[in-house]
C-alpha cells in the first residue's frame, strides 16, 4: 500500500484526487445484510473486500493473506471479535482494525482499543461516520507503513555507511574538541596494533611519533581549520620507545566538524582520515638513496661527491683554506674480475671500500665513481703533508690480503691527488687533475700516490685537438644517425626507433658520442648538432611513414644545453610540422639532471612541448636524481629504465628499484621503455614487472637507416638474421 503522497488528504474521500491505491479490506460480520452494505458504502477505486462471518473463518483468511484493514464485529457466533484482535497482535500483524460494536458496552470498546484496535464504530452507525472512520484508519495505516519502510531504508543506509567506514583501508576517526578519540574504525588494530576501544577518549597525540608531535599540535591548535599533514604514527609497543620510530607514515586530513552537518546540527571537534603512505615513502627513500649512492658499496656516488666537493670548495674559498681530492683506482682489478668472477670482484670492492673508509676522518667523503674508481674529499687540509699521510695510511691498510672465497688477494691502489686552490678551483678540474695524477702512478708502477703537476695535463692537448676536429666534422658531414629499434613484447613488432649519433673520423676512426657530445656542449656546438639531428631524424621518419610504417615512433636525444636556448620549443615544433609528422610520434629524450635545475624554465618548456602533442621521455631513469617531485612537475610521457638496472636483473628475481620504478610509472600513468636489454632472462623479468617496450643488443644494435628499413619491412624475424 502506498503513502497518500504529498497531496492533502480528504477523510470523506469522495472527491479525492488521489491516485488509485490498492487496498484490501476484510469484513468479519455474521449479519449478511451488513456484509452486503459495507462494500457499497465504503467502495472506492482500488478497494477490494472479502467477507466472513466467524472468528474461525477470519483467522483462516488472515493466515492466507495480509489485509490493510479489518472491520471486525464484536459479537460473532464462535467468539468475540477480541479473539481476532488477540490473534493479530500475537503475530505482530500490521492490519488496521476497526471494531464494530452493537453493544452499548463501554467495556467491550475499551477492551478492543487496549487490545490493539485502531478505532470503533457503534451500531447503528451513520454512513458518513463509518466512512470517516475507515478513511482515517486506512490513512494512518498508510503513514505507518511508509514510516516503517523509511526507517528500514535509513537503517540499511546507516548500516551501509557504517560498513564502509569499518572496512575502510584508511584510518577514519572523530576527535572531540580536546583532540581525543570519540570514534575510530577497526583499521587501527591492523595498522598500529592498538585495540580500538583502548584508544577511545585518548588523545590522538598519543599515537603520533615523537618527532612529529610538535607539527601535529601546531595544526590542532588552530581550531576551525581543515588541514592535511604527512605524519608518522607510532605502533603499539609493550615497552614503547617513541624515539626508535618504528612507525607508519600517513597522510592525514582533518576537517572540523562544524563543516559536517550531523543529525544533531553542527558538532565540535574533528573528523579525520589517515591513509598509510609508508610504501610510497619507502619507494621514494630507495630511489633518493639510489640517486646519491652506489648500489654495490652504498658509498656516495659521483653526483653526491660532486655536491659535497662544490660545497667544500665554497667553504674553503670563504675561509681561504685548502682542500684535497684523491682519486684512487684499484690496481689489476680487471684480473680479479676476469679470473675469479664478478661476485668475487664485487666482494673485493666492498672490502676495499670499508678499508678506505677506516683510513678517513669523520668529515671526509669517500665515494665510488663506478668500476674500481674511488674518490676521496678531504675538506679541511692544513698542509700538503697532511694529505700525504692519509695517502700512506690508505696504502698501508690495504697491505693485509683480502680473503676471497678461492684465494687471498693483495689489493693495491694508485692514488692521484689534487689540491684546491693550487691545482684547480672547480669540482671538475680537481677531479680531472687527480685522475691525471693517478694515471701517472699507474704508468710508473702502481701502488703509490702522486700529486698533480700542471705538465701532467697532456689530456689538455688531446682536448683542443678534439674540439677542432669536431667543428670540422660538422662542416665536413662526418656525422651520421643510426637507429636502434624499440620492440613491443606483446605486439611482437618494432614500435619505435631511437636516433643515435655516429661520428667516423677519417683518421681516428669512430668516436663514441659519450666522448664528443660533452665537447660539443662545452664549445657551444650542441645546438646546431641537435637541430641537425632533429632535421635528419624527422626526414627519415617521414620516409618510413611513406613506406607504410605509419605507427612508428622516433626518439631523439636532446642535451640539457638545448633547453638553455629560448627557441628549442619552436625549433622542434617547426621541424615536426615541416615534415608533416604527428607530434605524438616524436619522442624527446631528456635527462634527469635537466629536471633538477629549473633556472631556464625547463619545466615550462617541457610543458609547452607536451602541449604541442610531443612525447617526452626521461632517459637513464633512476641513475640520477629521480625524485617523485620532479615527475609531478614535469609532465613527461615515458621513462626509460637505465641499462645499469636492467643489467642487474638475473632472470629469477626482480630488482627492488626496478619494481619501485615500474610502480611509480604505473602510478603516474607513464609508458616505460627498458634499455640495454641483452639477455632473455631480463626480458622475462621485465615482462613480469609490466614493462612491455624494450631496446637493446638482444634485439638489435643501432644501425644505419637502410638496415633498419629492412628490419621494419621484415618484422621481428628480420632482426634475428
Ligand atoms: P643513451 O641515450 O642512453 O643511448 C643508449 C646507448 O646505449 C647507446 O650508446 C646505445 O648504443 C647503447 N646500447 C643500446 N643497447 C645496448 C645494450 O643492449 N647494451 C649496451 N651495453 N649498450 C646498449 P651510444 O650510441 O654510444 O650513445 C651514448 C650516449 O650518447 C647516449 O646514451 C646519449 O646520451 C648520447 N647521444 C647519442 N646520440 C645523441 C644525440 O643525437 N644527441 C645527444 N644530445 N646525445 C646523444
Ligand atoms: Ca637516449
Ligand atoms: Ca639511456
XYZ file of C-alpha atoms in Angstrom, residues 69-708:
640
model
C -7.950 -3.107 7.273
C -10.210 -5.471 9.223
C -13.786 -4.375 10.022
C -14.486 -6.563 12.980
C -17.863 -7.189 14.531
C -17.685 -7.612 18.281
C -20.236 -10.291 18.648
C -19.581 -13.293 16.435
C -21.082 -16.790 16.558
C -17.984 -18.661 17.775
C -16.329 -15.986 19.983
C -15.972 -12.236 20.354
C -14.033 -10.151 17.852
C -11.416 -9.705 20.558
C -10.071 -13.180 19.739
C -9.228 -11.990 16.252
C -7.501 -8.941 17.713
C -5.500 -11.128 20.048
C -4.552 -13.364 17.174
C -3.328 -10.350 15.185
C -1.331 -8.729 17.964
C 0.169 -12.084 18.919
C 1.675 -12.211 15.469
C 2.662 -8.548 15.328
C 0.497 -8.138 12.289
C 0.146 -4.726 10.789
C -3.543 -4.747 9.770
C -5.562 -1.767 10.996
C -8.640 -2.916 12.936
C -11.959 -1.112 13.399
C -14.298 -2.709 15.880
C -18.000 -2.628 15.072
C -19.896 -2.976 18.327
C -23.573 -3.401 18.570
C -23.364 -3.408 22.332
C -23.551 -0.302 24.244
C -20.897 -1.764 26.441
C -18.052 0.612 27.059
C -16.105 -2.340 28.396
C -16.039 -4.099 25.052
C -14.829 -0.961 23.316
C -12.150 -0.267 25.888
C -11.023 -3.886 25.740
C -10.783 -3.658 21.979
C -8.828 -0.438 21.977
C -6.472 -1.853 24.578
C -6.159 -4.994 22.558
C -4.838 -3.001 19.642
C -7.898 -1.895 17.659
C -7.401 1.399 15.901
C -10.937 2.724 16.229
C -14.517 1.632 16.736
C -17.955 2.295 15.306
C -21.044 1.763 17.230
C -24.175 0.264 15.696
C -26.355 1.734 14.482
C -23.840 3.911 12.660
C -24.255 6.775 10.239
C -22.717 6.072 6.844
C -20.752 9.314 6.934
C -19.274 8.398 10.284
C -18.356 4.917 9.146
C -16.701 6.325 6.013
C -14.710 8.827 8.004
C -13.509 6.274 10.495
C -12.461 3.848 7.737
C -10.712 6.544 5.686
C -8.836 7.731 8.762
C -7.757 4.259 9.742
C -6.524 3.499 6.243
C -4.670 6.789 6.089
C -2.995 6.135 9.400
C -2.072 2.634 8.337
C -0.578 4.010 5.133
C 1.513 6.521 7.042
C 2.719 3.857 9.411
C 3.671 1.592 6.535
C 5.546 4.443 4.866
C 7.286 5.193 8.124
C 8.328 1.599 8.562
C 9.701 1.483 5.027
C 11.547 4.713 5.569
C 13.149 3.651 8.807
C 14.118 0.370 7.246
C 15.825 2.233 4.427
C 17.512 4.519 6.908
C 18.699 1.579 8.891
C 20.024 -0.112 5.781
C 21.791 3.034 4.666
C 23.204 3.607 8.109
C 24.443 0.040 8.118
C 25.993 0.528 4.708
C 27.801 3.680 5.774
C 28.990 2.117 8.940
C 30.177 -0.886 6.986
C 32.080 1.329 4.542
C 33.735 3.175 7.377
C 34.534 -0.005 9.251
C 36.141 -1.835 6.356
C 37.941 1.228 5.021
C 41.655 0.659 4.409
C 42.151 4.165 5.783
C 42.062 5.087 9.412
C 38.839 7.022 9.991
C 38.148 8.774 13.248
C 36.490 11.630 15.037
C 38.033 13.691 17.810
C 36.368 15.838 20.394
C 37.267 19.482 20.936
C 40.204 18.394 23.119
C 41.620 16.170 20.382
C 40.548 12.885 21.995
C 39.129 9.972 20.055
C 35.354 9.726 20.016
C 35.186 7.260 17.144
C 37.814 5.108 15.467
C 37.377 2.446 12.817
C 38.885 -1.014 13.350
C 41.687 -0.340 10.851
C 43.776 0.944 13.737
C 44.472 -2.544 15.007
C 45.941 -3.791 11.731
C 47.790 -0.567 11.100
C 49.208 0.213 14.510
C 48.411 -2.771 16.695
C 46.077 -0.981 19.078
C 42.761 -2.293 20.242
C 40.406 0.464 19.212
C 38.475 0.507 22.457
C 41.693 1.170 24.339
C 42.201 4.364 22.371
C 38.740 5.821 22.927
C 38.932 9.054 24.897
C 42.722 9.009 24.477
C 44.312 11.988 22.747
C 45.220 11.468 19.076
C 48.607 12.894 20.004
C 49.294 9.711 21.965
C 49.791 7.782 18.716
C 51.846 10.461 16.952
C 55.568 9.765 16.707
C 57.669 11.994 18.935
C 59.426 13.773 16.081
C 56.129 14.867 14.526
C 54.293 15.773 17.700
C 55.071 19.441 17.570
C 53.941 19.824 13.954
C 50.727 17.984 14.693
C 49.885 20.004 17.748
C 50.577 23.239 15.918
C 47.855 22.286 13.443
C 45.491 21.150 16.143
C 45.860 24.418 17.993
C 44.212 26.291 15.126
C 40.578 25.326 15.664
C 38.057 25.537 12.879
C 40.568 24.852 10.099
C 40.945 21.824 7.872
C 44.468 20.576 7.372
C 46.412 17.859 5.596
C 49.647 16.688 7.074
C 52.203 13.965 6.499
C 52.806 12.367 9.820
C 54.432 9.362 11.409
C 52.204 7.339 13.702
C 53.610 5.164 16.430
C 52.965 1.425 16.500
C 51.870 -0.005 19.811
C 54.786 -1.447 21.731
C 54.856 -3.088 25.090
C 57.873 -1.053 26.019
C 57.374 1.787 23.631
C 60.442 3.792 22.930
C 58.885 6.513 20.833
C 62.247 7.669 19.669
C 63.005 4.426 17.895
C 60.481 5.336 15.268
C 59.003 2.003 14.325
C 56.045 3.703 12.755
C 53.751 4.173 9.851
C 53.759 7.253 7.681
C 50.289 8.535 6.932
C 48.785 11.380 5.047
C 46.280 12.819 7.497
C 43.375 15.008 6.506
C 41.289 16.530 9.259
C 38.113 18.532 8.859
C 36.449 20.474 11.652
C 33.032 19.053 12.351
C 31.347 22.429 12.145
C 31.590 21.866 8.407
C 29.905 18.497 8.694
C 26.152 18.698 9.205
C 25.348 15.954 11.630
C 21.844 14.856 12.522
C 22.141 16.974 15.646
C 23.299 20.093 13.848
C 26.899 21.280 13.735
C 29.170 19.422 16.120
C 32.545 20.355 17.569
C 35.819 18.507 17.203
C 37.415 16.981 14.132
C 36.627 14.357 11.573
C 39.730 12.766 10.071
C 41.096 10.249 7.612
C 44.648 8.927 7.712
C 45.998 6.995 4.752
C 49.004 4.723 5.066
C 51.647 6.002 2.650
C 54.597 4.066 4.107
C 55.046 2.002 0.936
C 55.272 5.089 -1.217
C 57.679 6.663 1.259
C 59.870 3.599 1.192
C 59.956 3.618 -2.598
C 60.850 7.298 -2.542
C 63.564 6.692 0.013
C 65.035 3.817 -2.011
C 65.075 5.955 -5.090
C 66.509 9.006 -3.430
C 69.199 6.928 -1.710
C 69.755 5.319 -5.065
C 70.165 8.718 -6.656
C 73.086 9.586 -4.429
C 74.643 6.269 -3.586
C 76.416 3.464 -5.240
C 74.414 0.274 -5.097
C 77.296 -2.071 -4.504
C 79.110 -0.344 -1.658
C 76.400 2.067 -0.511
C 79.004 4.802 -0.658
C 78.098 8.226 -2.066
C 78.152 8.249 -5.868
C 79.559 10.755 -8.306
C 76.601 13.111 -8.003
C 76.770 13.290 -4.230
C 80.556 13.547 -4.279
C 80.348 16.490 -6.632
C 77.729 18.175 -4.450
C 79.886 17.823 -1.381
C 83.004 18.893 -3.210
C 81.325 22.015 -4.510
C 80.147 22.863 -1.027
C 83.610 22.270 0.409
C 85.177 24.454 -2.304
C 82.814 27.291 -1.456
C 83.673 26.996 2.239
C 87.422 26.741 1.630
C 87.260 29.775 -0.611
C 85.476 31.746 2.093
C 87.956 30.914 4.811
C 90.949 30.987 2.485
C 91.644 27.329 3.255
C 92.872 24.314 1.346
C 91.221 21.026 0.457
C 92.250 17.842 -1.315
C 90.656 15.493 -3.808
C 92.104 11.997 -4.110
C 91.412 9.701 -6.985
C 92.082 6.054 -6.084
C 91.969 3.313 -8.679
C 92.369 -0.344 -7.738
C 95.354 -1.936 -9.459
C 94.797 -5.024 -11.606
C 91.170 -5.142 -10.607
C 90.210 -6.488 -14.012
C 92.352 -9.519 -13.230
C 90.224 -10.389 -10.190
C 87.041 -9.919 -12.147
C 88.224 -11.977 -15.080
C 89.820 -14.810 -13.156
C 87.556 -15.113 -10.103
C 84.280 -13.803 -11.476
C 82.079 -10.808 -10.774
C 80.859 -11.980 -7.390
C 84.428 -12.081 -6.085
C 85.147 -8.775 -7.770
C 82.176 -7.219 -6.002
C 83.240 -8.647 -2.663
C 86.701 -7.223 -3.135
C 85.341 -3.778 -3.968
C 83.236 -3.830 -0.839
C 86.231 -4.865 1.222
C 88.366 -2.119 -0.234
C 85.618 0.425 0.349
C 85.460 -0.460 4.005
C 89.235 -0.300 4.496
C 89.385 3.044 2.716
C 86.733 4.486 4.957
C 88.576 3.257 8.028
C 91.544 5.368 6.993
C 89.485 8.560 6.913
C 88.175 11.036 9.430
C 84.570 11.914 10.095
C 84.220 14.947 7.862
C 85.868 13.277 4.862
C 83.837 11.850 1.985
C 84.622 8.576 0.277
C 82.715 7.949 -2.942
C 82.662 5.279 -5.611
C 82.612 6.758 -9.066
C 81.983 3.435 -10.703
C 84.007 0.350 -11.576
C 87.149 0.254 -9.464
C 87.421 4.008 -9.052
C 87.035 5.766 -5.727
C 87.333 9.428 -4.874
C 88.039 10.978 -1.514
C 87.386 14.515 -0.375
C 89.442 15.891 2.498
C 87.609 19.171 3.075
C 89.999 20.720 5.534
C 93.732 20.452 4.873
C 96.459 22.496 6.558
C 99.484 21.401 4.529
C 100.075 19.020 1.622
C 101.913 16.802 4.142
C 98.580 16.025 5.846
C 97.245 14.629 2.606
C 100.383 12.653 2.086
C 99.991 10.923 5.426
C 96.383 9.985 4.614
C 97.590 8.502 1.311
C 100.299 6.495 3.088
C 97.786 5.257 5.624
C 95.473 4.053 2.844
C 98.260 2.197 1.115
C 99.248 0.617 4.431
C 95.749 -0.565 5.395
C 95.451 -2.261 2.036
C 98.651 -4.167 2.778
C 96.886 -7.071 4.515
C 95.450 -9.520 1.972
C 91.709 -9.832 1.339
C 90.207 -13.244 1.838
C 88.328 -14.146 -1.301
C 86.496 -17.448 -1.360
C 89.065 -19.157 -3.565
C 92.249 -17.339 -2.681
C 93.760 -14.464 -0.791
C 94.318 -11.330 -2.779
C 96.578 -8.413 -2.052
C 94.880 -5.328 -3.389
C 96.788 -2.167 -4.077
C 95.635 1.191 -5.301
C 97.086 4.010 -7.316
C 96.238 7.400 -5.870
C 96.306 10.783 -7.569
C 95.888 13.956 -5.538
C 94.770 17.450 -6.498
C 94.685 20.395 -4.107
C 92.403 23.392 -4.020
C 93.216 26.129 -4.830
C 96.636 25.180 -6.227
C 95.518 22.622 -8.843
C 92.116 23.954 -9.794
C 89.162 25.831 -8.432
C 86.197 23.867 -9.749
C 84.997 20.401 -8.833
C 85.510 19.131 -12.403
C 89.043 20.443 -12.629
C 90.045 18.997 -9.286
C 88.622 15.557 -10.077
C 90.163 15.568 -13.537
C 93.573 16.611 -12.260
C 93.511 13.997 -9.514
C 92.615 11.487 -12.226
C 95.540 12.597 -14.390
C 97.934 12.263 -11.452
C 96.544 8.781 -10.767
C 97.314 7.748 -14.363
C 100.887 8.781 -13.893
C 101.108 6.459 -10.901
C 99.670 3.613 -12.951
C 102.188 4.110 -15.703
C 105.104 4.260 -13.317
C 104.474 1.046 -11.415
C 101.216 1.381 -9.397
C 100.678 1.069 -5.608
C 101.708 4.607 -4.876
C 100.383 8.144 -4.750
C 101.301 11.282 -6.556
C 100.321 14.944 -6.534
C 99.113 16.612 -9.690
C 101.656 18.651 -11.632
C 100.494 21.004 -14.381
C 102.693 19.400 -17.022
C 100.814 16.171 -16.412
C 97.850 17.787 -18.120
C 98.595 16.374 -21.531
C 94.932 15.479 -21.919
C 94.581 19.149 -22.416
C 96.202 18.929 -25.827
C 94.057 15.991 -26.922
C 91.099 18.002 -25.896
C 91.955 21.018 -28.022
C 92.538 18.723 -30.972
C 89.155 17.060 -30.479
C 87.411 20.402 -30.361
C 88.876 21.445 -33.686
C 88.137 18.113 -35.275
C 84.547 18.219 -34.119
C 83.920 21.619 -35.652
C 85.360 20.295 -38.897
C 83.372 17.071 -38.649
C 80.187 19.033 -38.597
C 81.241 21.052 -41.638
C 82.595 18.026 -43.491
C 79.451 15.990 -42.894
C 81.163 13.231 -40.965
C 78.210 12.846 -38.615
C 75.551 10.262 -39.286
C 72.473 8.988 -37.485
C 71.997 5.375 -36.616
C 68.715 3.995 -35.323
C 68.101 1.383 -32.673
C 64.745 -0.436 -32.674
C 62.445 -0.473 -29.666
C 60.227 -3.529 -29.692
C 56.950 -4.266 -28.000
C 56.920 -7.652 -26.362
C 53.154 -8.033 -26.520
C 52.820 -6.818 -30.108
C 55.942 -8.578 -31.321
C 56.918 -5.681 -33.526
C 59.128 -2.651 -33.740
C 57.167 0.242 -32.251
C 59.884 2.859 -32.309
C 63.494 3.692 -33.014
C 65.980 5.824 -31.119
C 68.229 8.049 -33.203
C 71.861 7.850 -32.072
C 74.685 9.985 -33.387
C 77.743 8.451 -35.037
C 80.964 10.183 -35.900
C 83.522 8.477 -38.052
C 86.741 10.458 -38.216
C 88.814 9.859 -41.349
C 91.960 9.219 -39.291
C 90.820 8.478 -35.746
C 88.037 6.100 -36.710
C 84.734 6.019 -34.921
C 84.478 8.271 -31.877
C 81.699 7.439 -29.398
C 79.043 10.078 -28.652
C 79.891 9.874 -24.958
C 83.272 11.363 -25.886
C 82.283 14.063 -28.347
C 78.890 15.205 -27.087
C 80.287 16.711 -23.869
C 82.835 18.530 -26.011
C 80.109 19.800 -28.336
C 78.214 21.004 -25.298
C 81.191 22.837 -23.929
C 82.180 24.563 -27.130
C 78.625 25.586 -27.885
C 78.207 23.388 -30.931
C 75.479 21.217 -29.480
C 72.615 23.500 -30.517
C 73.498 23.139 -34.184
C 74.098 19.419 -33.804
C 70.720 18.911 -32.124
C 68.967 20.867 -34.855
C 70.721 18.750 -37.472
C 69.789 15.514 -35.645
C 66.194 16.646 -35.439
C 66.005 17.520 -39.109
C 67.647 14.308 -40.194
C 65.523 12.085 -37.947
C 62.261 13.770 -38.900
C 63.082 13.415 -42.590
C 63.846 9.734 -42.024
C 60.625 9.148 -40.130
C 58.631 10.833 -42.888
C 60.310 8.494 -45.368
C 59.452 5.396 -43.328
C 55.902 6.620 -42.913
C 55.604 6.998 -46.651
C 56.735 3.375 -46.912
C 53.771 2.352 -44.762
C 55.245 2.375 -41.232
C 52.757 4.930 -40.041
C 52.680 3.915 -36.378
C 56.455 4.120 -35.901
C 57.780 6.418 -33.164
C 61.088 8.271 -33.366
C 63.045 9.031 -30.198
C 65.593 11.824 -30.190
C 68.153 12.730 -27.576
C 68.223 16.335 -26.506
C 71.054 17.819 -24.500
C 70.358 19.842 -21.355
C 72.102 22.687 -23.174
C 69.320 22.691 -25.763
C 66.971 23.840 -23.054
C 69.084 26.890 -22.368
C 68.025 28.213 -25.743
C 64.775 30.022 -25.893
C 63.812 28.639 -29.270
C 64.085 24.882 -28.610
C 60.305 24.577 -28.435
C 59.791 26.424 -31.734
C 62.627 24.555 -33.438
C 61.100 21.215 -32.552
C 57.534 22.147 -33.417
C 58.594 23.762 -36.682
C 60.586 20.693 -37.725
C 57.735 18.311 -36.917
C 55.276 20.458 -38.890
C 57.545 20.844 -41.883
C 57.760 17.077 -42.219
C 54.063 16.687 -41.612
C 54.535 14.271 -38.707
C 52.029 13.509 -35.952
C 53.743 15.158 -32.954
C 52.973 12.269 -30.589
C 55.228 10.069 -32.670
C 58.251 12.190 -31.922
C 59.641 11.449 -28.500
C 62.269 13.722 -26.995
C 64.602 12.087 -24.505
C 65.787 14.365 -21.746
C 67.916 13.587 -18.744
C 67.032 13.686 -15.106
C 69.741 16.213 -14.375
C 67.777 18.638 -16.544
C 64.844 18.416 -14.209
C 66.970 19.193 -11.174
C 67.740 22.651 -12.384
C 64.881 24.837 -13.421
C 66.745 28.084 -13.882
C 65.846 28.286 -17.565
C 62.210 27.481 -17.062
C 62.821 23.939 -18.221
C 59.534 22.718 -16.793
C 57.656 25.336 -18.801
C 59.433 24.258 -21.982
C 58.720 20.619 -21.378
C 55.106 21.523 -20.769
C 54.978 23.550 -23.993
C 56.350 20.574 -25.930
C 53.802 18.294 -24.322
C 51.030 20.785 -25.041
C 52.081 20.730 -28.674
C 51.460 16.978 -28.570
C 55.060 15.732 -28.471
C 56.113 12.852 -26.264
C 58.864 13.406 -23.716
C 60.888 10.628 -22.103
C 63.257 10.730 -19.154
C 66.423 8.998 -20.279
C 68.545 6.856 -17.963
C 65.796 6.990 -15.335
C 66.954 6.025 -11.876
C 70.664 6.811 -12.130
C 70.433 10.458 -11.339
C 68.126 12.360 -9.171
C 64.838 10.591 -9.790
C 62.551 12.053 -7.244
C 58.844 11.828 -7.470
C 58.597 15.551 -7.042
C 60.160 16.052 -10.460
C 57.746 13.687 -12.085
C 54.934 15.750 -10.680
C 56.375 18.956 -12.000
C 57.482 17.685 -15.411
C 54.638 16.299 -17.463
C 56.660 13.601 -19.205
C 55.057 10.680 -21.011
C 57.696 7.949 -20.791
C 60.516 6.807 -18.588
C 63.466 4.854 -19.883
C 64.790 2.482 -17.283
C 68.537 2.763 -17.292
C 70.699 -0.092 -18.519
C 72.513 -0.368 -15.208
C 69.317 -1.692 -13.585
C 68.461 -3.963 -16.455
C 71.939 -5.435 -16.268
C 71.352 -6.450 -12.667
C 68.248 -8.476 -13.426
C 69.361 -12.040 -13.386
C 66.255 -13.773 -14.546
C 64.903 -15.162 -11.296
C 64.480 -12.154 -9.107
C 63.300 -8.614 -9.751
C 65.292 -5.705 -8.512
C 63.615 -3.631 -5.781
C 64.492 -0.435 -7.575
C 63.034 -1.597 -10.871
C 59.858 -2.653 -9.106
C 59.742 0.719 -7.398
C 60.278 2.430 -10.753
C 57.655 0.366 -12.552
C 55.263 1.016 -9.677
C 55.882 4.724 -9.963
C 55.496 4.661 -13.739
C 52.172 2.924 -13.346
C 51.138 5.364 -10.617
C 51.839 8.314 -12.860
C 50.376 6.586 -15.924
C 53.690 6.718 -17.782
C 54.972 4.449 -20.542
C 58.131 2.517 -19.813
C 60.993 1.532 -22.049
C 63.773 -0.678 -20.729
C 67.139 -0.063 -22.351
C 70.234 -2.180 -22.631
C 68.360 -5.483 -22.733
C 70.944 -8.103 -23.574
C 69.620 -11.363 -22.181
C 66.463 -13.415 -22.487
C 66.201 -13.663 -18.694
C 65.986 -9.884 -18.435
C 63.117 -9.860 -20.936
C 61.136 -12.239 -18.764
C 61.672 -10.353 -15.545
C 60.882 -7.026 -17.192
C 57.746 -8.521 -18.704
C 56.662 -9.728 -15.268
C 57.163 -6.234 -13.924
C 54.810 -4.882 -16.556
C 57.421 -3.322 -18.845
C 56.480 -4.058 -22.427
C 58.756 -1.990 -24.635
C 62.450 -2.865 -24.771
C 65.575 -1.780 -26.517
C 68.931 -3.480 -26.516
C 71.539 -5.581 -28.239
C 69.428 -8.694 -27.694
C 67.006 -7.377 -30.290
C 69.195 -5.154 -32.404
C 72.197 -2.851 -32.252
C 71.881 0.680 -33.551
C 72.201 0.507 -37.319
C 72.141 2.666 -40.426
C 68.799 3.692 -41.878
C 68.821 1.213 -44.803
C 69.363 -1.696 -42.443
C 66.625 -0.514 -40.065
